[in-house]
PDB file of C-alpha atoms in Angstrom:
ATOM      1  CA  MET Z   1      13.070 -11.271 -23.697  1.00 52.00           C
ATOM      2  CA  GLY Z   2      14.911 -14.520 -22.903  1.00 61.00           C
ATOM      3  CA  LEU Z   3      18.627 -14.338 -22.201  1.00 68.00           C
ATOM      4  CA  LYS Z   4      18.580 -10.386 -22.782  1.00 72.00           C
ATOM      5  CA  LEU Z   5      17.093  -9.971 -19.301  1.00 65.00           C
ATOM      6  CA  PHE Z   6      20.154 -11.211 -17.535  1.00 65.00           C
ATOM      7  CA  PHE Z   7      22.213  -8.685 -19.273  1.00 73.00           C
ATOM      8  CA  SER Z   8      19.792  -5.727 -18.737  1.00 81.00           C
ATOM      9  CA  ARG Z   9      20.235  -2.790 -16.419  1.00 83.00           C
ATOM     10  CA  SER Z  10      17.054  -3.714 -14.552  1.00 82.00           C
ATOM     11  CA  PHE Z  11      18.338  -7.143 -13.713  1.00 88.00           C
ATOM     12  CA  LEU Z  12      21.972  -6.387 -13.090  1.00 91.00           C
ATOM     13  CA  LEU Z  13      21.215  -3.257 -10.818  1.00 93.00           C
ATOM     14  CA  ASN Z  14      18.393  -4.975  -9.032  1.00 94.00           C
ATOM     15  CA  ARG Z  15      19.224  -4.429  -5.255  1.00 94.00           C
ATOM     16  CA  HIS Z  16      18.349  -8.024  -4.325  1.00 96.00           C
ATOM     17  CA  PHE Z  17      20.685  -9.339  -7.025  1.00 95.00           C
ATOM     18  CA  LEU Z  18      23.371  -6.882  -6.048  1.00 96.00           C
ATOM     19  CA  TRP Z  19      23.321  -7.906  -2.441  1.00 97.00           C
ATOM     20  CA  LEU Z  20      23.460 -11.563  -3.478  1.00 97.00           C
ATOM     21  CA  LEU Z  21      26.426 -10.845  -5.699  1.00 96.00           C
ATOM     22  CA  PHE Z  22      27.990  -8.745  -2.850  1.00 97.00           C
ATOM     23  CA  ILE Z  23      27.677 -11.722  -0.416  1.00 97.00           C
ATOM     24  CA  VAL Z  24      28.911 -14.215  -2.870  1.00 96.00           C
ATOM     25  CA  ASN Z  25      31.987 -12.141  -3.752  1.00 97.00           C
ATOM     26  CA  LEU Z  26      32.773 -11.230  -0.042  1.00 97.00           C
ATOM     27  CA  LEU Z  27      32.637 -14.986   0.867  1.00 97.00           C
ATOM     28  CA  GLY Z  28      34.874 -15.838  -2.095  1.00 95.00           C
ATOM     29  CA  THR Z  29      37.301 -13.059  -1.184  1.00 97.00           C
ATOM     30  CA  ILE Z  30      37.660 -14.429   2.420  1.00 97.00           C
ATOM     31  CA  TYR Z  31      37.977 -18.039   1.122  1.00 95.00           C
ATOM     32  CA  GLY Z  32      40.706 -16.806  -1.329  1.00 95.00           C
ATOM     33  CA  TYR Z  33      42.704 -15.239   1.555  1.00 97.00           C
ATOM     34  CA  ILE Z  34      42.369 -18.482   3.518  1.00 96.00           C
ATOM     35  CA  TRP Z  35      43.567 -20.260   0.334  1.00 94.00           C
ATOM     36  CA  TYR Z  36      46.806 -18.191   0.348  1.00 96.00           C
ATOM     37  CA  ASP Z  37      47.331 -18.778   3.901  1.00 96.00           C
ATOM     38  CA  ASP Z  38      50.430 -20.947   3.493  1.00 96.00           C
ATOM     39  CA  GLN Z  39      52.019 -18.717   0.980  1.00 97.00           C
ATOM     40  CA  LEU Z  40      51.261 -15.540   3.074  1.00 97.00           C
ATOM     41  CA  TYR Z  41      53.018 -17.167   6.105  1.00 97.00           C
ATOM     42  CA  TRP Z  42      55.829 -18.306   3.940  1.00 97.00           C
ATOM     43  CA  THR Z  43      56.318 -14.815   2.554  1.00 97.00           C
ATOM     44  CA  ALA Z  44      56.135 -13.276   5.999  1.00 96.00           C
ATOM     45  CA  VAL Z  45      58.875 -15.624   7.218  1.00 96.00           C
ATOM     46  CA  HIS Z  46      61.256 -15.300   4.117  1.00 96.00           C
ATOM     47  CA  LYS Z  47      60.481 -11.774   2.661  1.00 97.00           C
ATOM     48  CA  PRO Z  48      60.092  -8.326   3.940  1.00 96.00           C
ATOM     49  CA  ASP Z  49      56.616  -7.502   5.133  1.00 96.00           C
ATOM     50  CA  TRP Z  50      56.033  -4.921   2.551  1.00 96.00           C
ATOM     51  CA  MET Z  51      55.834  -7.675  -0.043  1.00 97.00           C
ATOM     52  CA  ILE Z  52      52.956  -9.349   1.424  1.00 96.00           C
ATOM     53  CA  PRO Z  53      50.292  -7.296  -0.411  1.00 95.00           C
ATOM     54  CA  PHE Z  54      51.722  -8.460  -3.573  1.00 96.00           C
ATOM     55  CA  VAL Z  55      51.043 -12.142  -2.761  1.00 97.00           C
ATOM     56  CA  PRO Z  56      47.283 -12.820  -2.685  1.00 96.00           C
ATOM     57  CA  ASP Z  57      46.309 -11.713  -6.235  1.00 96.00           C
ATOM     58  CA  SER Z  58      42.841 -13.328  -6.901  1.00 95.00           C
ATOM     59  CA  PRO Z  59      41.356 -12.556  -3.517  1.00 96.00           C
ATOM     60  CA  THR Z  60      42.506  -8.916  -3.826  1.00 97.00           C
ATOM     61  CA  SER Z  61      40.905  -8.688  -7.160  1.00 97.00           C
ATOM     62  CA  SER Z  62      37.677  -9.756  -5.940  1.00 96.00           C
ATOM     63  CA  LEU Z  63      37.969  -7.488  -2.916  1.00 97.00           C
ATOM     64  CA  PHE Z  64      38.200  -4.548  -5.280  1.00 98.00           C
ATOM     65  CA  PHE Z  65      35.014  -5.823  -7.124  1.00 97.00           C
ATOM     66  CA  THR Z  66      33.205  -6.429  -3.888  1.00 97.00           C
ATOM     67  CA  ALA Z  67      33.893  -2.831  -2.972  1.00 97.00           C
ATOM     68  CA  SER Z  68      32.818  -1.599  -6.387  1.00 97.00           C
ATOM     69  CA  LEU Z  69      29.333  -3.328  -5.639  1.00 97.00           C
ATOM     70  CA  LEU Z  70      28.791  -1.009  -2.691  1.00 96.00           C
ATOM     71  CA  TYR Z  71      29.109   2.036  -4.982  1.00 95.00           C
ATOM     72  CA  LEU Z  72      26.160   0.551  -6.904  1.00 95.00           C
ATOM     73  CA  LEU Z  73      24.136  -0.299  -3.838  1.00 95.00           C
ATOM     74  CA  TYR Z  74      24.843   3.050  -2.191  1.00 93.00           C
ATOM     75  CA  PRO Z  75      25.334   5.796  -4.960  1.00 89.00           C
ATOM     76  CA  MET Z  76      27.258   8.716  -3.655  1.00 84.00           C
ATOM     77  CA  GLN Z  77      25.316  12.000  -3.747  1.00 86.00           C
ATOM     78  CA  LYS Z  78      27.507  15.010  -4.684  1.00 85.00           C
ATOM     79  CA  PRO Z  79      30.859  13.299  -3.971  1.00 84.00           C
ATOM     80  CA  SER Z  80      34.038  15.260  -3.396  1.00 89.00           C
ATOM     81  CA  LYS Z  81      36.916  14.852  -5.887  1.00 90.00           C
ATOM     82  CA  ALA Z  82      38.746  12.670  -3.577  1.00 93.00           C
ATOM     83  CA  ALA Z  83      35.791  10.288  -3.070  1.00 91.00           C
ATOM     84  CA  LEU Z  84      35.119  10.134  -6.748  1.00 92.00           C
ATOM     85  CA  GLY Z  85      38.759   9.619  -7.451  1.00 94.00           C
ATOM     86  CA  ALA Z  86      38.906   6.703  -4.905  1.00 94.00           C
ATOM     87  CA  ARG Z  87      35.705   5.082  -6.565  1.00 96.00           C
ATOM     88  CA  VAL Z  88      37.239   5.425 -10.061  1.00 96.00           C
ATOM     89  CA  ILE Z  89      40.624   3.754  -8.975  1.00 96.00           C
ATOM     90  CA  ILE Z  90      38.881   0.952  -7.021  1.00 97.00           C
ATOM     91  CA  GLU Z  91      36.686   0.176  -9.995  1.00 97.00           C
ATOM     92  CA  ALA Z  92      39.541   0.284 -12.464  1.00 97.00           C
ATOM     93  CA  LEU Z  93      41.455  -2.179 -10.231  1.00 98.00           C
ATOM     94  CA  ALA Z  94      38.430  -4.402  -9.994  1.00 97.00           C
ATOM     95  CA  VAL Z  95      38.183  -4.629 -13.692  1.00 97.00           C
ATOM     96  CA  VAL Z  96      41.785  -5.214 -14.784  1.00 97.00           C
ATOM     97  CA  CYS Z  97      42.682  -7.444 -11.887  1.00 97.00           C
ATOM     98  CA  SER Z  98      39.590  -9.572 -12.070  1.00 97.00           C
ATOM     99  CA  VAL Z  99      39.937 -10.150 -15.831  1.00 97.00           C
ATOM    100  CA  LYS Z 100      43.557 -10.741 -15.490  1.00 98.00           C
ATOM    101  CA  TYR Z 101      43.529 -13.126 -12.616  1.00 97.00           C
ATOM    102  CA  GLY Z 102      40.269 -14.737 -13.462  1.00 96.00           C
ATOM    103  CA  ILE Z 103      41.674 -15.899 -16.762  1.00 97.00           C
ATOM    104  CA  TRP Z 104      45.144 -16.542 -15.401  1.00 97.00           C
ATOM    105  CA  ALA Z 105      43.915 -19.119 -12.770  1.00 96.00           C
ATOM    106  CA  VAL Z 106      41.977 -20.982 -15.224  1.00 97.00           C
ATOM    107  CA  ALA Z 107      44.944 -21.116 -17.795  1.00 97.00           C
ATOM    108  CA  MET Z 108      47.386 -22.323 -15.118  1.00 97.00           C
ATOM    109  CA  ILE Z 109      45.111 -25.176 -13.953  1.00 96.00           C
ATOM    110  CA  VAL Z 110      44.418 -26.230 -17.673  1.00 96.00           C
ATOM    111  CA  TRP Z 111      48.135 -25.855 -18.491  1.00 96.00           C
ATOM    112  CA  GLY Z 112      49.108 -28.027 -15.520  1.00 96.00           C
ATOM    113  CA  ALA Z 113      46.596 -30.645 -16.271  1.00 95.00           C
ATOM    114  CA  ALA Z 114      47.777 -30.829 -19.908  1.00 95.00           C
ATOM    115  CA  GLN Z 115      51.191 -31.680 -18.347  1.00 94.00           C
ATOM    116  CA  GLY Z 116      49.953 -34.323 -16.102  1.00 91.00           C
ATOM    117  CA  ASP Z 117      48.555 -32.624 -13.059  1.00 90.00           C
ATOM    118  CA  VAL Z 118      45.453 -34.710 -11.634  1.00 91.00           C
ATOM    119  CA  LEU Z 119      42.408 -32.370 -11.211  1.00 93.00           C
ATOM    120  CA  ASN Z 120      40.041 -32.689  -8.444  1.00 93.00           C
ATOM    121  CA  TRP Z 121      36.699 -30.955  -7.463  1.00 93.00           C
ATOM    122  CA  GLN Z 122      38.562 -27.961  -5.990  1.00 92.00           C
ATOM    123  CA  HIS Z 123      40.382 -27.381  -9.369  1.00 94.00           C
ATOM    124  CA  TYR Z 124      36.900 -27.244 -11.101  1.00 96.00           C
ATOM    125  CA  MET Z 125      35.500 -24.997  -8.334  1.00 95.00           C
ATOM    126  CA  LEU Z 126      38.357 -22.666  -8.808  1.00 95.00           C
ATOM    127  CA  MET Z 127      38.006 -22.620 -12.618  1.00 96.00           C
ATOM    128  CA  ALA Z 128      34.390 -21.869 -12.310  1.00 96.00           C
ATOM    129  CA  SER Z 129      34.697 -19.135  -9.776  1.00 95.00           C
ATOM    130  CA  HIS Z 130      37.670 -17.429 -11.367  1.00 96.00           C
ATOM    131  CA  LEU Z 131      36.026 -17.458 -14.788  1.00 96.00           C
ATOM    132  CA  ALA Z 132      33.072 -15.727 -13.085  1.00 96.00           C
ATOM    133  CA  MET Z 133      35.569 -13.094 -11.743  1.00 96.00           C
ATOM    134  CA  ALA Z 134      36.314 -12.069 -15.307  1.00 96.00           C
ATOM    135  CA  VAL Z 135      32.869 -12.209 -16.482  1.00 95.00           C
ATOM    136  CA  GLU Z 136      31.124 -10.295 -13.884  1.00 96.00           C
ATOM    137  CA  VAL Z 137      33.504  -7.183 -14.032  1.00 96.00           C
ATOM    138  CA  LEU Z 138      32.994  -6.901 -17.663  1.00 95.00           C
ATOM    139  CA  LEU Z 139      29.250  -7.073 -17.291  1.00 93.00           C
ATOM    140  CA  TYR Z 140      29.403  -4.348 -14.912  1.00 95.00           C
ATOM    141  CA  LEU Z 141      31.825  -2.067 -16.518  1.00 95.00           C
ATOM    142  CA  ARG Z 142      29.033  -0.105 -18.184  1.00 92.00           C
ATOM    143  CA  PHE Z 143      27.825   0.979 -14.779  1.00 93.00           C
ATOM    144  CA  MET Z 144      31.232   2.072 -13.435  1.00 94.00           C
ATOM    145  CA  LYS Z 145      32.954   5.371 -13.526  1.00 91.00           C
ATOM    146  CA  ALA Z 146      36.436   4.016 -14.417  1.00 91.00           C
ATOM    147  CA  GLY Z 147      37.891   5.524 -17.745  1.00 92.00           C
ATOM    148  CA  THR Z 148      40.997   5.096 -19.813  1.00 93.00           C
ATOM    149  CA  GLY Z 149      43.228   6.918 -17.292  1.00 95.00           C
ATOM    150  CA  ALA Z 150      42.014   4.973 -14.216  1.00 96.00           C
ATOM    151  CA  LEU Z 151      42.301   1.654 -16.165  1.00 96.00           C
ATOM    152  CA  ALA Z 152      45.988   2.736 -17.129  1.00 97.00           C
ATOM    153  CA  ILE Z 153      46.727   3.098 -13.341  1.00 97.00           C
ATOM    154  CA  GLY Z 154      45.340  -0.434 -13.022  1.00 97.00           C
ATOM    155  CA  LEU Z 155      47.615  -1.764 -15.753  1.00 98.00           C
ATOM    156  CA  ALA Z 156      50.692  -0.115 -13.911  1.00 98.00           C
ATOM    157  CA  TRP Z 157      49.643  -1.873 -10.707  1.00 98.00           C
ATOM    158  CA  LEU Z 158      49.394  -5.170 -12.700  1.00 98.00           C
ATOM    159  CA  LEU Z 159      52.821  -4.727 -14.243  1.00 98.00           C
ATOM    160  CA  LEU Z 160      54.291  -3.862 -10.806  1.00 98.00           C
ATOM    161  CA  ASN Z 161      52.776  -6.801  -9.350  1.00 97.00           C
ATOM    162  CA  ASP Z 162      54.029  -9.095 -12.065  1.00 98.00           C
ATOM    163  CA  THR Z 163      57.571  -7.633 -11.661  1.00 98.00           C
ATOM    164  CA  MET Z 164      57.533  -8.287  -8.052  1.00 97.00           C
ATOM    165  CA  ASP Z 165      56.196 -11.866  -8.504  1.00 97.00           C
ATOM    166  CA  TYR Z 166      58.867 -12.975 -10.927  1.00 97.00           C
ATOM    167  CA  THR Z 167      61.789 -10.974  -9.546  1.00 96.00           C
ATOM    168  CA  GLN Z 168      61.233 -11.834  -5.814  1.00 96.00           C
ATOM    169  CA  ASP Z 169      59.760 -15.306  -6.224  1.00 95.00           C
ATOM    170  CA  ILE Z 170      56.410 -14.511  -4.790  1.00 96.00           C
ATOM    171  CA  TYR Z 171      54.301 -15.449  -7.759  1.00 96.00           C
ATOM    172  CA  PRO Z 172      51.138 -17.586  -6.923  1.00 95.00           C
ATOM    173  CA  TRP Z 173      52.382 -21.197  -6.279  1.00 94.00           C
ATOM    174  CA  LEU Z 174      52.081 -23.266  -9.444  1.00 94.00           C
ATOM    175  CA  PRO Z 175      51.319 -26.953 -10.038  1.00 92.00           C
ATOM    176  CA  GLU Z 176      54.647 -28.832  -9.955  1.00 91.00           C
ATOM    177  CA  GLU Z 177      54.307 -29.626 -13.585  1.00 93.00           C
ATOM    178  CA  LEU Z 178      54.633 -26.021 -14.326  1.00 94.00           C
ATOM    179  CA  GLU Z 179      57.766 -25.189 -12.426  1.00 91.00           C
ATOM    180  CA  ASP Z 180      60.004 -25.881 -15.349  1.00 92.00           C
ATOM    181  CA  ASP Z 181      57.949 -23.636 -17.503  1.00 95.00           C
ATOM    182  CA  LEU Z 182      58.452 -20.564 -15.406  1.00 95.00           C
ATOM    183  CA  VAL Z 183      59.805 -18.359 -18.126  1.00 96.00           C
ATOM    184  CA  SER Z 184      56.703 -19.188 -20.403  1.00 97.00           C
ATOM    185  CA  VAL Z 185      54.461 -18.654 -17.421  1.00 97.00           C
ATOM    186  CA  ARG Z 186      56.017 -15.223 -16.775  1.00 97.00           C
ATOM    187  CA  THR Z 187      55.732 -14.075 -20.495  1.00 97.00           C
ATOM    188  CA  PHE Z 188      52.014 -15.138 -20.513  1.00 98.00           C
ATOM    189  CA  THR Z 189      51.441 -13.335 -17.293  1.00 98.00           C
ATOM    190  CA  TYR Z 190      52.811 -10.021 -18.588  1.00 98.00           C
ATOM    191  CA  ALA Z 191      50.989 -10.473 -21.949  1.00 98.00           C
ATOM    192  CA  LEU Z 192      47.726 -11.191 -20.025  1.00 98.00           C
ATOM    193  CA  SER Z 193      48.211  -8.002 -17.965  1.00 98.00           C
ATOM    194  CA  VAL Z 194      48.221  -5.947 -21.102  1.00 98.00           C
ATOM    195  CA  ALA Z 195      45.313  -7.842 -22.577  1.00 97.00           C
ATOM    196  CA  SER Z 196      43.325  -7.323 -19.331  1.00 97.00           C
ATOM    197  CA  PHE Z 197      43.744  -3.439 -19.944  1.00 97.00           C
ATOM    198  CA  ILE Z 198      42.929  -3.644 -23.672  1.00 96.00           C
ATOM    199  CA  ALA Z 199      39.737  -5.638 -23.316  1.00 95.00           C
ATOM    200  CA  PRO Z 200      37.823  -3.160 -21.082  1.00 95.00           C
ATOM    201  CA  LEU Z 201      39.183  -0.331 -23.242  1.00 93.00           C
ATOM    202  CA  ILE Z 202      37.427  -1.755 -26.148  1.00 92.00           C
ATOM    203  CA  LEU Z 203      34.240  -2.285 -24.252  1.00 91.00           C
ATOM    204  CA  LEU Z 204      34.395   1.317 -23.060  1.00 88.00           C
ATOM    205  CA  ARG Z 205      33.879   2.327 -26.651  1.00 83.00           C
ATOM    206  CA  PHE Z 206      30.370   0.749 -26.498  1.00 77.00           C
ATOM    207  CA  ARG Z 207      29.457   1.735 -22.983  1.00 65.00           C
ATOM    208  CA  LYS Z 208      26.218   3.664 -22.689  1.00 55.00           C
ATOM    209  CA  HIS Z 209      26.052   6.517 -20.343  1.00 49.00           C
ATOM    210  CA  GLU Z 210      22.948   5.579 -18.417  1.00 49.00           C
TER     211      GLU Z 210
END
């Protein structure tokens, strides 16, 4: 069977593997919020409190996916419309946000390095973990309930977040080498939000209802 085993339903939905994935993502989420500690503090001091949720993009993305794993670990029996609606929205946010910020973080690190930023082990760790964010949600999309409408809500959240970031100056702190490229970074960020909506839409066409 080879590599196909690692993409199979039996492997991806194995409870031991799901628990491992849950723990890894939960720890990564906690680390991510700690990583944003300085920017969260700066925002709390200089901006209205209601802007704080727009700051920690990557850890909030992984938080959505971590919550989505609980739906696979503990399938809901005869859920109410409200409970099902909550699941669909959380899963959609997990998908579009993880794809977007997983790729965005890697792109910013590589872009900064191309302009002279010196990379260390943390940069490589961040690139590996963020790329994994994007890959894992796309692998698990076929087991989720989120559809086109929910993904559209996810896109709306991304575009709102982008607008807040680049009109209120609460975007994730960039390498110094990219500060003079802010217009290009902003354009790339908006485009990536749209791409992060389109990519799962394409995959949904091939999703098997299992």
